[in-house]
Amino acid sequence: MTPPPARRRRPAAGGGTPAHNLPRRGAVRRTQAITTYGVGSLIAVDQESFIVSGLDEAEQSWHGDESPRIYERRLARVLGVDYFRLPPASDDASKDGLRVRRFPLMHSCPECTDLQRHGDFNPPVGRSICGTCEVDLVPSRFVVACESGHLGEFPYWQWVHRSKDRRATPIGQCGGRLQLRSSGRTASLRSILVSCTCGQAPEVSMEGSFRRNALKDLGLKCRGTRPWLGTSASDKECGLPLRTLQRGSSSVWQPVLKSALSIPPWSSGRADPLAEHWDALRQYDSREHVEIYLKGAFKGGECPVPLDEVMTLLAAEREEDSNAEAAPTFDHRYRALRNKEYERLRSGNDEIEHSRDEQFVCETPLGDQSVLDPLGVTGPMLVKKLREVRALKAFTRLIDAESTTDSKEMPLSERPLRWLPAMEVRGEGVFLRLDENRLDTWEKATAVAARVDRMRTAHQRVLEQRADDPSRAVTSPATPRMVLLHTLAHVLINEWSLEAGYPAASLRERLYAADDMAGVLIYTATSDSAGSLGGLVAQGEPELLDRTIRSAVRRAEWCSSDPLCMETIVSGTDGTNLAACHACVMLPETSCEHNNLLLDRALLVGGALGYFANVLDY
């Protein structure tokens, strides 16, 4: 059977002109609008480079059927919005797409070697070629950014006209033109040469431009430019140090993604008819007061939501906020969101008890669960239907999105909006937990605690290095149960990829690791044909799950990089992994919640350390 054609989106350049007059520039997949090419990111199209415009401008194109609204009330409440929008449709019938702006503006001509702004080459309308040489222009390979998320052009003029003590001289009318050429001797920065025809400064290479203090030594600081919001969009001078980056570096843009599962009683997925009334309803505690308010709000008509359901939703919200010591913060509400998911996955719900519109169906398997007791695994659940909404909250530059604080996140628009871009995934999964008694005994072992403490110390050091104030750095989530659950999820995904025919990139983990949680959900992470065919749910039956876990753990005993992999004391980014590499437990980045950090298969199978070391059949 011929597969359906892939859905594509075509980013459009420019802003402010009617959509039908905007030239089309390439295509990206719909999901990439929040994961790879979201607001503020750079996208290379053929020989050109663009930056995706902010949501202020996106409101002109993200509308109607091309960008339908989706609803996930729990996540919307945490993020402070009313609803979400899917990225614009991308088929050939679409009238619009993502709006983008040309960036960087500095280009060079490989023929005449001039280095100047794109418009100064006098290119024909709609093309990016040198008006004199008629060859394709090359966008600047280098940009500058600061840790607050600002982005700017590399200061070529100051780099060339710096004095001998490496201090930049003020920009003046030297009367010359910048030129860029490659000596061709090596592929290093030393072979990229920049000069000025004024003759007042010698030709210099780009060597040294990536030093942490290279631009600081020139007396340059961030000016707060935000090109994705337009030429006039700039903060007051930021003042933070600037760093030189390759245009295609992953440090230029990292998304801050937040996600939630649709679980009862919030799992309808429909528009909320009481969206504008919840702030007022939250002020009332009694059923009578809520009923009086609703009668006044819907004069002459009946409230579209039954009173019992309204009270249930209000009670659920208050329960999520009840454990906060002060006013609930974003972090508290996001943790509470995970706690509710964990409770619902443990308790489950039967498909028979709900309508066909129910988006969350979680059932207890029919088989004998006691076969899992020797493994220290308990409570498997078959998640036959689930819906996940992933929203792009903000983005960061230079620093890891997981290690940043809210103050380092760059918003997607200049003014507050009541919506955010998001994607929804429908699929299935398997949920399992670890036996709490056995887990408590295992994680108190001195050797286990010492090994995880080594990882946590290394990870905390990385987080502090990336924070502007080390004392306010995000706390590392590394704990014995978190690392164990994380590594177990990876080996199970690898096992199901080999035995059940699922591509590893089509499966995703969702960890529930805290003092009162010890579970993992593995579910289909794509909405294609691998999403909901029932094959993954079938793997959750106890007898089959027992064989799968034993096989996965046995496979984790050996790595083609052993003994180096198992015996290493430093692995991963700055030592944030131990016995873990791409030959054994690492996964595609889209499948992992923690970017392949905090993994150690020794905690699964390593001698006296391994949680599963004593239950394998040899």
XYZ file of C-alpha atoms in Angstrom, residues 30-422:
393
model
C 4.795 20.419 11.304
C 6.241 19.027 14.527
C 9.541 20.816 13.913
C 7.812 24.152 14.556
C 8.152 23.522 18.292
C 11.132 21.157 18.505
C 13.709 22.341 15.954
C 12.527 25.407 14.073
C 10.455 27.218 16.666
C 10.202 30.941 17.289
C 13.658 32.543 17.443
C 15.510 29.650 15.807
C 17.645 29.819 12.673
C 16.712 27.787 9.632
C 18.882 27.207 6.569
C 17.022 27.000 3.266
C 19.170 26.211 0.260
C 21.877 28.920 0.279
C 19.919 31.292 2.539
C 19.423 31.692 6.270
C 16.343 32.908 8.138
C 15.091 33.355 11.685
C 11.550 32.302 12.612
C 9.427 35.310 13.568
C 7.768 35.767 16.962
C 4.175 34.948 17.804
C 3.142 38.607 17.521
C 3.613 38.292 13.782
C 2.504 34.659 13.773
C -1.017 35.748 14.731
C -1.373 36.929 11.135
C -0.729 33.426 9.792
C -1.613 31.053 12.643
C -5.365 31.202 12.196
C -8.415 29.313 11.018
C -8.232 25.778 9.706
C -4.500 26.017 8.980
C -3.682 26.396 12.675
C -6.535 24.879 14.705
C -6.842 25.353 18.423
C -6.215 22.464 20.807
C -7.101 22.310 24.473
C -5.420 20.735 27.459
C -6.698 22.503 30.530
C -4.157 21.226 33.038
C -1.179 22.310 30.945
C -2.830 25.594 29.949
C -3.387 26.451 33.607
C 0.252 25.748 34.484
C 1.526 27.839 31.560
C -0.952 30.676 32.117
C -2.711 30.507 28.738
C -6.240 29.742 27.552
C -5.484 27.341 24.717
C -2.846 26.128 22.264
C -2.480 26.218 18.495
C -1.122 23.626 16.118
C 1.513 25.008 13.726
C 0.082 26.027 10.335
C -0.780 23.238 7.951
C 1.814 22.544 5.319
C 0.161 20.865 2.367
C 0.117 22.372 -1.082
C -3.285 23.950 -0.438
C -2.103 26.023 2.514
C -2.350 29.768 2.054
C 0.296 30.728 4.565
C 2.997 29.242 6.783
C 5.617 30.208 9.293
C 6.749 33.804 8.935
C 10.514 34.238 8.872
C 13.007 37.091 8.533
C 16.393 37.060 6.887
C 19.152 36.589 9.460
C 22.031 37.105 9.675
C 22.058 40.114 7.393
C 25.826 40.033 6.903
C 26.687 38.091 3.735
C 29.818 37.515 1.716
C 30.354 37.006 -2.001
C 32.743 34.127 -2.830
C 33.681 35.830 -6.107
C 34.494 39.440 -5.147
C 34.983 38.557 -1.419
C 32.944 41.579 -0.261
C 31.477 41.237 3.230
C 28.466 43.473 3.859
C 24.752 43.549 4.553
C 22.549 41.590 2.196
C 20.811 44.642 0.745
C 24.100 46.348 -0.083
C 24.796 43.700 -2.733
C 21.771 44.979 -4.698
C 20.372 41.497 -5.302
C 17.394 41.061 -7.650
C 14.012 40.878 -5.922
C 13.404 37.453 -4.422
C 16.962 36.212 -4.976
C 20.108 36.102 -2.871
C 22.912 36.738 -5.341
C 25.602 39.363 -5.729
C 24.300 42.072 -8.040
C 27.757 42.424 -9.609
C 29.123 38.880 -9.767
C 25.748 37.086 -10.080
C 26.831 34.264 -7.760
C 25.018 33.010 -4.666
C 25.721 35.001 -1.521
C 26.885 33.154 1.600
C 25.243 34.088 4.927
C 27.646 34.821 7.756
C 28.758 31.621 9.450
C 29.044 33.427 12.773
C 26.533 35.083 15.085
C 26.736 36.331 18.669
C 24.402 35.614 21.570
C 24.102 36.139 25.303
C 22.690 33.923 28.033
C 19.520 36.017 28.239
C 18.552 34.825 24.755
C 19.476 37.865 22.659
C 21.003 37.318 19.238
C 23.047 39.596 16.990
C 25.413 39.923 14.064
C 29.054 39.121 14.537
C 30.978 42.457 14.895
C 33.308 42.022 11.918
C 34.218 45.733 11.743
C 35.345 45.826 15.385
C 37.158 42.505 14.990
C 39.248 43.860 12.112
C 39.841 47.375 13.476
C 40.912 46.371 16.955
C 44.107 47.841 18.332
C 47.204 45.892 19.254
C 46.005 45.494 22.827
C 42.923 43.772 21.323
C 40.562 46.595 22.285
C 38.027 47.487 19.608
C 38.162 51.007 18.238
C 34.872 52.911 17.833
C 33.052 52.365 14.552
C 33.950 55.186 12.183
C 33.843 56.090 8.523
C 37.132 54.546 7.496
C 36.071 54.648 3.868
C 36.856 50.981 3.278
C 34.873 47.827 2.640
C 35.095 44.629 4.594
C 36.227 41.520 2.755
C 36.227 37.859 3.719
C 38.194 35.079 2.097
C 39.549 31.647 2.875
C 43.223 30.825 2.486
C 42.307 27.215 1.806
C 45.262 25.887 3.767
C 43.193 24.278 6.523
C 39.569 23.937 7.564
C 40.204 25.813 10.805
C 39.262 29.353 11.795
C 42.835 30.364 11.082
C 42.123 30.038 7.356
C 39.111 32.401 7.445
C 40.541 35.864 6.868
C 38.771 39.202 7.273
C 40.201 42.535 6.103
C 39.219 46.101 5.288
C 40.195 47.959 2.130
C 40.884 51.127 4.121
C 44.403 49.838 4.798
C 44.317 51.085 8.400
C 44.092 47.585 9.856
C 45.913 44.374 8.937
C 44.112 41.297 7.670
C 43.087 39.115 10.616
C 41.813 35.578 10.934
C 38.788 34.385 12.892
C 41.049 32.385 15.174
C 40.304 33.191 18.789
C 36.828 34.574 18.119
C 35.227 31.680 20.020
C 37.105 32.311 23.244
C 34.704 32.942 26.117
C 36.103 36.455 26.651
C 37.011 37.239 23.036
C 34.316 39.875 22.560
C 34.480 41.053 26.159
C 38.154 41.881 25.630
C 37.071 44.139 22.769
C 34.793 46.056 25.115
C 31.635 44.714 23.462
C 28.495 43.879 25.402
C 25.061 42.620 24.434
C 22.766 45.353 23.120
C 19.603 43.305 23.657
C 18.728 42.787 19.982
C 15.885 40.412 19.133
C 15.770 40.044 15.353
C 12.913 37.524 15.399
C 10.648 40.335 16.641
C 11.715 42.860 13.997
C 14.343 45.537 13.592
C 12.736 47.824 16.168
C 12.457 45.115 18.809
C 15.317 45.489 21.263
C 15.502 45.691 25.011
C 17.448 48.261 26.907
C 21.104 47.421 26.562
C 21.460 43.982 28.067
C 25.077 44.349 29.135
C 25.801 40.628 29.427
C 28.921 39.171 27.787
C 28.554 38.057 24.184
C 29.639 34.669 22.866
C 30.488 33.802 19.273
C 28.578 30.836 17.857
C 28.399 28.951 14.597
C 25.115 29.754 12.886
C 24.118 26.084 12.887
C 25.165 25.337 16.467
C 22.622 23.681 18.755
C 23.517 26.313 21.382
C 21.909 29.019 19.228
C 18.420 27.786 20.095
C 17.087 25.261 22.596
C 13.337 24.851 23.150
C 11.711 24.881 26.577
C 9.040 22.218 26.120
C 6.352 21.323 28.650
C 3.947 18.452 28.261
C 0.966 16.855 29.940
C -1.175 13.765 29.492
C -4.903 14.265 29.146
C -6.346 12.441 32.161
C -9.816 12.493 33.748
C -11.532 14.713 34.680
C -9.722 17.014 32.240
C -9.469 14.642 29.283
C -12.253 15.807 26.981
C -9.861 17.745 24.731
C -12.655 20.130 23.777
C -12.925 23.896 24.127
C -13.704 24.961 27.677
C -17.055 26.802 27.757
C -16.169 28.233 31.174
C -12.676 29.446 30.230
C -13.411 33.089 31.092
C -15.169 32.226 34.348
C -12.661 30.065 36.213
C -10.820 32.964 37.859
C -14.092 34.061 39.427
C -15.225 30.533 40.288
C -12.001 29.812 42.178
C -12.996 32.452 44.728
C -15.951 30.364 45.939
C -15.674 27.363 48.223
C -19.278 26.298 48.645
C -21.489 24.604 46.087
C -24.243 27.134 46.698
C -22.043 30.128 45.865
C -20.775 28.460 42.700
C -24.338 27.718 41.608
C -25.415 31.311 42.237
C -22.504 32.628 40.173
C -23.246 30.322 37.239
C -26.922 31.325 37.205
C -25.873 34.954 37.035
C -23.252 34.332 34.363
C -25.670 32.426 32.103
C -28.836 34.458 32.508
C -31.629 33.065 30.416
C -29.694 29.896 29.630
C -28.360 26.748 31.220
C -24.689 26.377 32.133
C -23.051 24.166 29.474
C -21.126 22.268 32.178
C -22.984 20.296 34.875
C -22.560 21.697 38.363
C -21.140 18.399 39.665
C -18.401 18.505 37.016
C -17.578 22.137 37.865
C -17.188 21.244 41.538
C -15.036 18.216 40.663
C -12.690 20.345 38.574
C -12.428 23.041 41.257
C -11.667 20.409 43.908
C -8.992 18.853 41.706
C -7.324 22.231 41.183
C -7.306 22.972 44.911
C -5.819 19.571 45.633
C -2.958 20.265 43.221
C -2.215 23.555 44.991
C -2.747 22.275 48.536
C 0.846 21.183 49.189
C 2.381 24.535 48.323
C 3.937 26.264 51.331
C 3.123 29.682 49.859
C 1.464 30.807 46.651
C 1.758 27.978 44.101
C 4.680 28.519 41.738
C 5.136 27.214 38.219
C 7.493 24.475 39.407
C 5.060 23.357 42.104
C 2.128 23.178 39.711
C 4.181 21.335 37.111
C 5.242 18.755 39.715
C 1.625 18.458 40.846
C 0.667 17.843 37.234
C 3.034 14.835 37.152
C 1.755 13.605 40.526
C -1.818 13.528 39.236
C -0.730 11.592 36.172
C 1.033 9.052 38.372
C -2.051 8.593 40.540
C -4.270 8.124 37.502
C -1.857 5.658 35.888
C -1.810 3.639 39.113
C -5.572 3.583 39.546
C -6.477 3.337 35.873
C -9.936 3.504 34.360
C -11.960 1.022 32.354
C -12.935 1.719 28.775
C -16.392 0.303 29.440
C -17.072 3.034 32.006
C -16.520 5.853 29.528
C -17.744 7.059 26.198
C -15.856 6.576 22.972
C -14.715 10.189 23.252
C -12.618 9.375 26.313
C -8.967 10.129 25.530
C -7.419 8.198 28.405
C -8.052 4.475 28.886
C -5.804 2.641 31.334
C -6.606 -0.951 32.373
C -5.122 -3.629 34.583
C -3.735 -6.568 32.556
C -5.589 -9.877 32.798
C -2.526 -12.028 33.473
C -1.038 -13.039 36.811
C 1.045 -10.083 38.036
C 2.816 -12.167 40.667
C 5.262 -13.425 38.008
C 6.875 -9.968 38.202
C 7.491 -10.121 41.960
C 10.975 -11.707 41.702
C 11.992 -8.801 39.466
C 10.906 -6.167 41.971
C 8.419 -4.831 39.430
C 4.773 -4.267 40.244
C 1.592 -2.611 39.076
C 1.828 -2.902 35.272
C -0.967 -1.063 33.481
C -2.060 -1.152 29.858
C -2.579 2.387 28.608
C -4.771 1.621 25.610
C -5.483 5.238 24.759
C -3.587 8.386 25.667
C -3.206 11.902 24.420
C -0.172 14.064 25.135
C 0.081 17.781 24.451
C 3.596 19.259 24.113
C 3.808 23.029 24.188
C 6.672 25.379 23.378
C 6.854 27.655 26.435
C 10.007 29.629 25.585
C 13.562 29.089 24.390
C 17.117 29.601 25.579
C 20.490 30.302 24.033
C 23.922 29.129 25.185
C 22.497 27.286 28.195
C 20.634 24.010 28.467
C 16.880 24.519 28.647
C 16.622 22.017 31.530
C 19.204 23.834 33.642
C 17.858 27.345 33.275
C 15.582 29.432 35.451
C 12.581 31.386 34.225
C 14.669 34.564 34.159
C 16.876 33.037 31.444
C 13.995 31.946 29.225
C 13.241 34.139 26.233
C 9.483 34.541 25.617
C 8.004 33.839 22.211
C 6.343 37.237 21.815
C 6.917 40.839 22.771
C 3.545 41.143 24.485
C 1.701 38.517 26.555
C -0.511 36.229 24.479
C -3.240 33.869 25.582
C -1.967 30.938 23.548
C 1.193 28.972 22.791
C 2.229 26.704 19.916
C 1.827 23.013 20.677
